[in-house]
C-alpha positions as a Markdown table, in Angstrom:
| # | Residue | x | y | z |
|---|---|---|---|---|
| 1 | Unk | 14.2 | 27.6 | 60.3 |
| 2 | Unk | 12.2 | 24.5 | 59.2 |
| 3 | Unk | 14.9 | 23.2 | 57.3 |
| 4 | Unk | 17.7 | 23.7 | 60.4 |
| 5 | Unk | 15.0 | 21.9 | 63.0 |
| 6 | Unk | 14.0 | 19.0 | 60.5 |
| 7 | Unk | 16.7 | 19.1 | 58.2 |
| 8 | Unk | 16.6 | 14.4 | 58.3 |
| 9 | Unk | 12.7 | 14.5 | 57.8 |
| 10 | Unk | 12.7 | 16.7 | 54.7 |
| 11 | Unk | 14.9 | 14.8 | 52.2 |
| 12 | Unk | 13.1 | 14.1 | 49.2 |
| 13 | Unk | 9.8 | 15.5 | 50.3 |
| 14 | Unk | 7.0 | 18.0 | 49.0 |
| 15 | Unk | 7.6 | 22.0 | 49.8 |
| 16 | Unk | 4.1 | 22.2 | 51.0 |
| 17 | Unk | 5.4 | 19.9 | 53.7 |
| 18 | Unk | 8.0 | 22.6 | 55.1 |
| 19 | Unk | 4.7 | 25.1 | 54.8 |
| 20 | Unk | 2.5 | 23.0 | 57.2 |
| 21 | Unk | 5.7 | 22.1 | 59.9 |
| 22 | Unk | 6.0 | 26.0 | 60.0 |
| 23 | Unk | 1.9 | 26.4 | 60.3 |
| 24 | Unk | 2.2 | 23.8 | 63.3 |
| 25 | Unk | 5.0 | 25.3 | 65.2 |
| 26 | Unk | 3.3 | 28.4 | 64.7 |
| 27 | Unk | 0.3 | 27.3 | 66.6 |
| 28 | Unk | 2.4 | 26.1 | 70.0 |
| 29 | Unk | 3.6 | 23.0 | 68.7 |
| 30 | Unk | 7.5 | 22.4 | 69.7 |
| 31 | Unk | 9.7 | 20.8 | 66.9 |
| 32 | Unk | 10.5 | 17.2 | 68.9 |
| 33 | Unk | 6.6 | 17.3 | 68.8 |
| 34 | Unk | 6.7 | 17.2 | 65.0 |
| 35 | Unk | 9.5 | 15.0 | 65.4 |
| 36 | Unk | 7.4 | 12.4 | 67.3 |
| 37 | Unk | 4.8 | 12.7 | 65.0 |
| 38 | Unk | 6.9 | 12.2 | 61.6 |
| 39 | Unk | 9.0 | 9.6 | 63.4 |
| 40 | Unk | 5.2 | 8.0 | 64.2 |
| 41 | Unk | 3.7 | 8.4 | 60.9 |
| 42 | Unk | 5.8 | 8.6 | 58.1 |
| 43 | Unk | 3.5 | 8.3 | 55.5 |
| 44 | Unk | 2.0 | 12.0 | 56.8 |
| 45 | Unk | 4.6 | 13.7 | 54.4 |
| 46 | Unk | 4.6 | 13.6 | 50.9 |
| 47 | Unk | 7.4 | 12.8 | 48.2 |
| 48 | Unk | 8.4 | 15.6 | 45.9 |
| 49 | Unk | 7.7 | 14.3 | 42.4 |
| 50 | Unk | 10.7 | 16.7 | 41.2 |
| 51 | Unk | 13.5 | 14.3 | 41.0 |
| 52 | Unk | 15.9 | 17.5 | 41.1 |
| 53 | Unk | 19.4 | 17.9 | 39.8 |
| 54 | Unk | 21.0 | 15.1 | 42.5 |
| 55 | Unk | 19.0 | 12.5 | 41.4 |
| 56 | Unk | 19.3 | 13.5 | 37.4 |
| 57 | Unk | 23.0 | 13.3 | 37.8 |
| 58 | Unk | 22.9 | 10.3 | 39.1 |
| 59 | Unk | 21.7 | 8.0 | 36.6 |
| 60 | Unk | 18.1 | 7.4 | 34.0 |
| 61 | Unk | 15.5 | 8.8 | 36.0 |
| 62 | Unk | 12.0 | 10.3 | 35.3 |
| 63 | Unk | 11.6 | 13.6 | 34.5 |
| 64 | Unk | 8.7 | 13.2 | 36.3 |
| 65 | Unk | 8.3 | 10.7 | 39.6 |
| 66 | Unk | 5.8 | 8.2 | 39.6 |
| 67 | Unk | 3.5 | 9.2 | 43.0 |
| 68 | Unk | 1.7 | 5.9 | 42.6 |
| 69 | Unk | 4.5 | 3.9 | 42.9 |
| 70 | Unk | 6.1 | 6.0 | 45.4 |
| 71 | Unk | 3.2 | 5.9 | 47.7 |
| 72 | Unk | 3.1 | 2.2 | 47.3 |
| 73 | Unk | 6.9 | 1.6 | 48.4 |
| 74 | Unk | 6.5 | 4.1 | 51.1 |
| 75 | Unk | 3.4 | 2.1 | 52.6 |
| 76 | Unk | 4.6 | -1.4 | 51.8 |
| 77 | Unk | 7.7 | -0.7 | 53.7 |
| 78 | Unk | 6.5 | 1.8 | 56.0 |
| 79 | Unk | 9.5 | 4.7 | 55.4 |
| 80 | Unk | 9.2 | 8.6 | 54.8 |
| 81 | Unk | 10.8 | 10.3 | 52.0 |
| 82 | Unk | 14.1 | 10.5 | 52.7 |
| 83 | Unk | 14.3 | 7.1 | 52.4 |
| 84 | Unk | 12.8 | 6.7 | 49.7 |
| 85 | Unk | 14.7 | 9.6 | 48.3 |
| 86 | Unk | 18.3 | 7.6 | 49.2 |
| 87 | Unk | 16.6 | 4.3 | 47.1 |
| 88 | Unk | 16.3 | 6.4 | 44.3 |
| 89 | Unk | 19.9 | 7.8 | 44.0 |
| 90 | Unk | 21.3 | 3.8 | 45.0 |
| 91 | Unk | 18.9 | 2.9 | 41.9 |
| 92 | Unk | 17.6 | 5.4 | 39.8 |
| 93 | Unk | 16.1 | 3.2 | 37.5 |
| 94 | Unk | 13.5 | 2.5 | 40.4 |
| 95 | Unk | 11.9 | 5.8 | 39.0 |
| 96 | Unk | 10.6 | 4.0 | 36.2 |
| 97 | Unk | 9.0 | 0.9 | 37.7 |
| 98 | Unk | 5.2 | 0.2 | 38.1 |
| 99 | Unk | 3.8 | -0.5 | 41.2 |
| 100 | Unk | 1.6 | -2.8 | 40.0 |
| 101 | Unk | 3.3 | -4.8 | 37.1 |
| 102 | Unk | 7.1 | -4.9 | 38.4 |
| 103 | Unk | 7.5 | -3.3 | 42.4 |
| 104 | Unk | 4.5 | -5.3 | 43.9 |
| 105 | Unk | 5.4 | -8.8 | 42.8 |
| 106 | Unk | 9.0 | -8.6 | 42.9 |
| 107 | Unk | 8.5 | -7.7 | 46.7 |
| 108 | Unk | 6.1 | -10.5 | 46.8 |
| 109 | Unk | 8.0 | -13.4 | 45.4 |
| 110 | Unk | 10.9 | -11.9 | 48.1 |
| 111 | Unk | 8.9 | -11.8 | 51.0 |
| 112 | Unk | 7.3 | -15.2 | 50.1 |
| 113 | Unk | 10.1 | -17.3 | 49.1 |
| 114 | Unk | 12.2 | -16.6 | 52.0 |
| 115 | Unk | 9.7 | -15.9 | 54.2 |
| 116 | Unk | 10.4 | -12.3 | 55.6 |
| 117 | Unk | 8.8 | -10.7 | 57.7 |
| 118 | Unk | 7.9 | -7.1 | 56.9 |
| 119 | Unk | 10.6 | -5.8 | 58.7 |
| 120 | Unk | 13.1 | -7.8 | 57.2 |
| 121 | Unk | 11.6 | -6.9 | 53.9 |
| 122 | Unk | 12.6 | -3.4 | 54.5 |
| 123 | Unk | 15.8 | -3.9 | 56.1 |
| 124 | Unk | 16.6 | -5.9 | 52.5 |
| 125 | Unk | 15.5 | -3.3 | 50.1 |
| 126 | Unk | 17.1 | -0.4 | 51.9 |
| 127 | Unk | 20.6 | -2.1 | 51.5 |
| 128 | Unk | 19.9 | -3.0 | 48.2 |
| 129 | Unk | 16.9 | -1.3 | 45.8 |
| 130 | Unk | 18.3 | -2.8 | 43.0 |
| 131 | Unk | 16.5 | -6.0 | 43.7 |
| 132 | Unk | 13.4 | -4.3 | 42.6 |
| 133 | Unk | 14.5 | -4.7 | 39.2 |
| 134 | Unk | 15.7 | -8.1 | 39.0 |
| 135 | Unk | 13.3 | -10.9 | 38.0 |
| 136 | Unk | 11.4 | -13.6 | 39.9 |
| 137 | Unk | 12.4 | -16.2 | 38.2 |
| 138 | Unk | 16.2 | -15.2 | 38.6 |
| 139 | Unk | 15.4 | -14.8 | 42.5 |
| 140 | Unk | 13.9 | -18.6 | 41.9 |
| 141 | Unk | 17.6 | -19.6 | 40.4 |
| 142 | Unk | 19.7 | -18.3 | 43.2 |
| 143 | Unk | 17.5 | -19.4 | 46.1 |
| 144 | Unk | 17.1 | -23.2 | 44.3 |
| 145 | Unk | 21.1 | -22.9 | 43.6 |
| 146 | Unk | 21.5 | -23.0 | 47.0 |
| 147 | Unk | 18.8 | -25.0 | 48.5 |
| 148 | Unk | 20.0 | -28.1 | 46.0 |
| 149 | Unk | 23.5 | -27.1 | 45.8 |
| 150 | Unk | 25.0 | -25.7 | 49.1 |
| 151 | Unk | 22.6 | -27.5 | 51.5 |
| 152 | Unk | 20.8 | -24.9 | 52.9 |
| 153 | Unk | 17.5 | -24.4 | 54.1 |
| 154 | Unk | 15.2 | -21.4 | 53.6 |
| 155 | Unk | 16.3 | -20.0 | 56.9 |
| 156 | Unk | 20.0 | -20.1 | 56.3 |
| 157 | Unk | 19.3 | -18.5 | 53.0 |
| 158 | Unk | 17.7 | -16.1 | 54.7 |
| 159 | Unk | 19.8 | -15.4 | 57.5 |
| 160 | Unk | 22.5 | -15.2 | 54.8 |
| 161 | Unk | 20.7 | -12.9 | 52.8 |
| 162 | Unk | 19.9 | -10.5 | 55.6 |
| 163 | Unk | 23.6 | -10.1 | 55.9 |
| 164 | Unk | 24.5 | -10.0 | 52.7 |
| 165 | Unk | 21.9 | -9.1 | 50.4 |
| 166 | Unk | 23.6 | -9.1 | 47.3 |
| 167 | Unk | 23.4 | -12.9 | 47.0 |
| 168 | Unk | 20.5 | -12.4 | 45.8 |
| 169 | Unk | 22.0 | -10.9 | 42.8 |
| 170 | Unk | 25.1 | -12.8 | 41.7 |
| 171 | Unk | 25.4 | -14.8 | 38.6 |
| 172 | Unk | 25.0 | -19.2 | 39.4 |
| 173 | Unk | 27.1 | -20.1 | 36.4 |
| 174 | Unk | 29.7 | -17.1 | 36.5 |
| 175 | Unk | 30.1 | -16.8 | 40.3 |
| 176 | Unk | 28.3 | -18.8 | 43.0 |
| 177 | Unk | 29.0 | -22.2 | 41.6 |
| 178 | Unk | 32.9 | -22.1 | 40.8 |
| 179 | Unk | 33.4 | -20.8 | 44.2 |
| 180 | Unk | 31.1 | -23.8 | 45.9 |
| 181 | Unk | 33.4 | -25.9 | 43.6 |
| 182 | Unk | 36.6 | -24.3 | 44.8 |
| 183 | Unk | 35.7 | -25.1 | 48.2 |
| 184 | Unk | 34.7 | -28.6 | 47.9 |
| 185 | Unk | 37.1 | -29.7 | 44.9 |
| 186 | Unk | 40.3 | -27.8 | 46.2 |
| 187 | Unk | 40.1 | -27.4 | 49.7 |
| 188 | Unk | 38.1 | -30.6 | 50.2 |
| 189 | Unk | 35.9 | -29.0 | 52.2 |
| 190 | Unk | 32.8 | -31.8 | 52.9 |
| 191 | Unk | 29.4 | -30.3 | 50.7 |
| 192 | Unk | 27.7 | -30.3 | 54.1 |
| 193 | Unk | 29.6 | -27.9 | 55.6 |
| 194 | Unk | 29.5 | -24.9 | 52.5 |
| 195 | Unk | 25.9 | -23.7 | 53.8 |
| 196 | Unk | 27.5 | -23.1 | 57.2 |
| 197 | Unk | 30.5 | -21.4 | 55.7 |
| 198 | Unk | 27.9 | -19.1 | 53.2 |
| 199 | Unk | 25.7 | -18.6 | 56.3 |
| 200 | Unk | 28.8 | -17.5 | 58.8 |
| 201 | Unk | 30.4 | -15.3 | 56.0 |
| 202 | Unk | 28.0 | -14.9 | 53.0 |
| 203 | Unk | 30.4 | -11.5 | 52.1 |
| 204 | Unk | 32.7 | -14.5 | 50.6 |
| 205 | Unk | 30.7 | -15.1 | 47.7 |
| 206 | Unk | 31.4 | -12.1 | 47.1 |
| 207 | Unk | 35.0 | -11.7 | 46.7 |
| 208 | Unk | 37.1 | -12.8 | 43.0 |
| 209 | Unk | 38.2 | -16.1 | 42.9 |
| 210 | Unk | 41.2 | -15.5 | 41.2 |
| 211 | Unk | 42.3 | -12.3 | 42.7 |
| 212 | Unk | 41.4 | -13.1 | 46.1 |
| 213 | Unk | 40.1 | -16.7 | 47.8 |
| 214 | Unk | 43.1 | -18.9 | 45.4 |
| 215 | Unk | 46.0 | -16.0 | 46.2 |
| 216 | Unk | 44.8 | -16.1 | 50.2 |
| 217 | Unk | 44.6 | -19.8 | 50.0 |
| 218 | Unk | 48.2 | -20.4 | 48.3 |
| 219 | Unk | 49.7 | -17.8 | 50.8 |
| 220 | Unk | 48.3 | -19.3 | 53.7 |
| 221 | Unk | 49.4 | -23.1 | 51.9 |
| 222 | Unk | 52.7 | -21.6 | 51.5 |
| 223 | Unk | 53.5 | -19.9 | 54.0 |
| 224 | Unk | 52.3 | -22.2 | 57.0 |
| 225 | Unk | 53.4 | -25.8 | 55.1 |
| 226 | Unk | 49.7 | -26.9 | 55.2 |
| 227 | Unk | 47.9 | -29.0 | 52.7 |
| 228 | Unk | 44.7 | -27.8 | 50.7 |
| 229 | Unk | 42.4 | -29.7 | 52.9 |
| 230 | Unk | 44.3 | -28.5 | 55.9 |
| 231 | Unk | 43.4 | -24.8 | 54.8 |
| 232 | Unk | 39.9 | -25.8 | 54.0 |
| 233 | Unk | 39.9 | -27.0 | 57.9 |
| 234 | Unk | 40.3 | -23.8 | 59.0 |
| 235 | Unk | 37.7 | -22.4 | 56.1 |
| 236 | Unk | 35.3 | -24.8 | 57.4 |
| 237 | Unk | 35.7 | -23.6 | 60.7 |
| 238 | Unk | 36.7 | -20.2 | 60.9 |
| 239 | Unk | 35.4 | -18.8 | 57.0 |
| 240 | Unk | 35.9 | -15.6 | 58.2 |
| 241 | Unk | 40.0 | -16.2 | 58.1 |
| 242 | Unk | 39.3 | -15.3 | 54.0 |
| 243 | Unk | 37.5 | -12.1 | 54.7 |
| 244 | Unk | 41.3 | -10.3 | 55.6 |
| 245 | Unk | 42.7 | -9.2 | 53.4 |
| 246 | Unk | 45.7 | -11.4 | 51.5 |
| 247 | Unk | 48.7 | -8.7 | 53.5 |
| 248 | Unk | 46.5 | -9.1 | 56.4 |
| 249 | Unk | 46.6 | -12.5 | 56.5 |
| 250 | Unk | 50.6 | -12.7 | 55.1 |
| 251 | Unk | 51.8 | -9.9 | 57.5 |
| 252 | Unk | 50.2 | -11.8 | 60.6 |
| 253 | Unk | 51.6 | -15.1 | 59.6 |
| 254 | Unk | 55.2 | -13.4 | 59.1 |
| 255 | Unk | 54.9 | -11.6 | 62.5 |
| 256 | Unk | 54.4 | -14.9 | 64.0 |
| 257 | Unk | 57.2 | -16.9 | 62.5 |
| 258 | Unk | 59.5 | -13.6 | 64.0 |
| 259 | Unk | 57.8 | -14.2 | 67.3 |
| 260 | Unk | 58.3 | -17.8 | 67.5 |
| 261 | Unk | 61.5 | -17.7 | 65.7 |
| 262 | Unk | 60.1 | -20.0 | 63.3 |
| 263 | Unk | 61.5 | -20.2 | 59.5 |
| 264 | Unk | 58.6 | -21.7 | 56.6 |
């Protein structure tokens, strides 16, 4: 009956914790009142330090969970069990980190460098645990790539970053840079206006170069008679025009040329 009442609070967590919801009921306490008071006061359950068959399946994982660093996740970010349950099945390896030598100053140098606040901090790391594991000196590359390169201030990187956390995690040399070059070198787009266009539509950073920003832009070149700077115009204005998809954007143009009775 426990587990049918507070199925959402008891992901992840201790059996002892089932014993004492059942105790409480059992003394005249209704189940939203122990809903209240979990909701309230996460850190009142307990994580199960059995990482269970899910969690082995999943990936490298402890035989045995760390409580330590559990405990210290749970209170720096203020979340129950469940959610830290869900972090550990996004990114197993999390199992194996140190609160003291690799989870604490990773979440530092985060919070620090782009000035979170705590909830921010939370809303980050539930999206994406696998920043735990990156290094602070590769956080220092990304955010300095785009302070000195894209323009942007610690508040656009971080209003960017809220959105689109995993910019945090792609490669300067492999992928951030070539695509800052494709937009100021192909589609002429002025350097001052690629922080805009990263803050507006960060998810663009994330997409392939060759199989999906040049095909959109030579469609769109194509199909509408427009120069590259023309294109990057509209990109400058209105990124999000590269977040359709390439039919999207080629189906759209066609059903307009129909429309209009236009030919291209």
């Amino acid at each position: 009956k426990v587990n049918l009442q507070l199925i959402e609070y008891l992901e992840g967590t201790d059996p002892s914790d089932a014993y004492a919801f059942a105790f409480l009921h059992s003394i005249g306490i209704s189940w939203d009142q122990i809903r209240i008071l979990v909701s309230a006061l996460p850190l009142w359950i307990t994580n199960n330090l059995e990482p269970g068959w899910d969690l082995l399946q999943r990936g490298p994982v402890r035989t045995m969970l760390k409580r330590p660093s559990l405990d210290y996740l749970r209170q720096r970010l203020q979340v129950g069990p469940s959610q830290i349950y869900h972090l550990l099945k996004t990114h197993t390896r999390l199992s194996g980190y140190d609160s003291c030598s690799k989870i604490r100053p990773v979440l530092d140098a985060l919070q620090s460098r782009l000035e979170l606040s705590c909830v921010e901090l939370r809303k980050i790391i539930l999206r994406m645990p696998s920043l735990l594991g990156m290094k602070e000196s590769s956080f220092e590359a990304r955010i300095d790539f785009f302070q000195r390169e894209a323009g942007m201030s610690v508040l656009n990187i971080k209003k960017s970053v809220l959105k689109q956390p995993s910019l945090l995690q792609y490669s300067v040399d492999s992928s951030l840079r070539p695509k800052l070059q494709f937009f100021v070198d192909e589609l002429k787009i002025p350097p001052e206006f690629v922080g805009k266009i990263i803050e507006s539509a960060p998810a663009l950073m994330g997409l392939s170069l060759s199989k999906n920003l040049r095909p959109k832009a030579k469609s769109i070149i194509m199909m509408c008679s427009m120069t590259s700077r023309e294109v990057g115009s509209i990109v400058a204005t209105s990124p999000q025009v590269f977040l359709l998809s390439q039919k999207n954007i080629e189906s759209t143009l066609e059903f307009i040329y129909s429309e209009l009775a236009l030919t291209y």
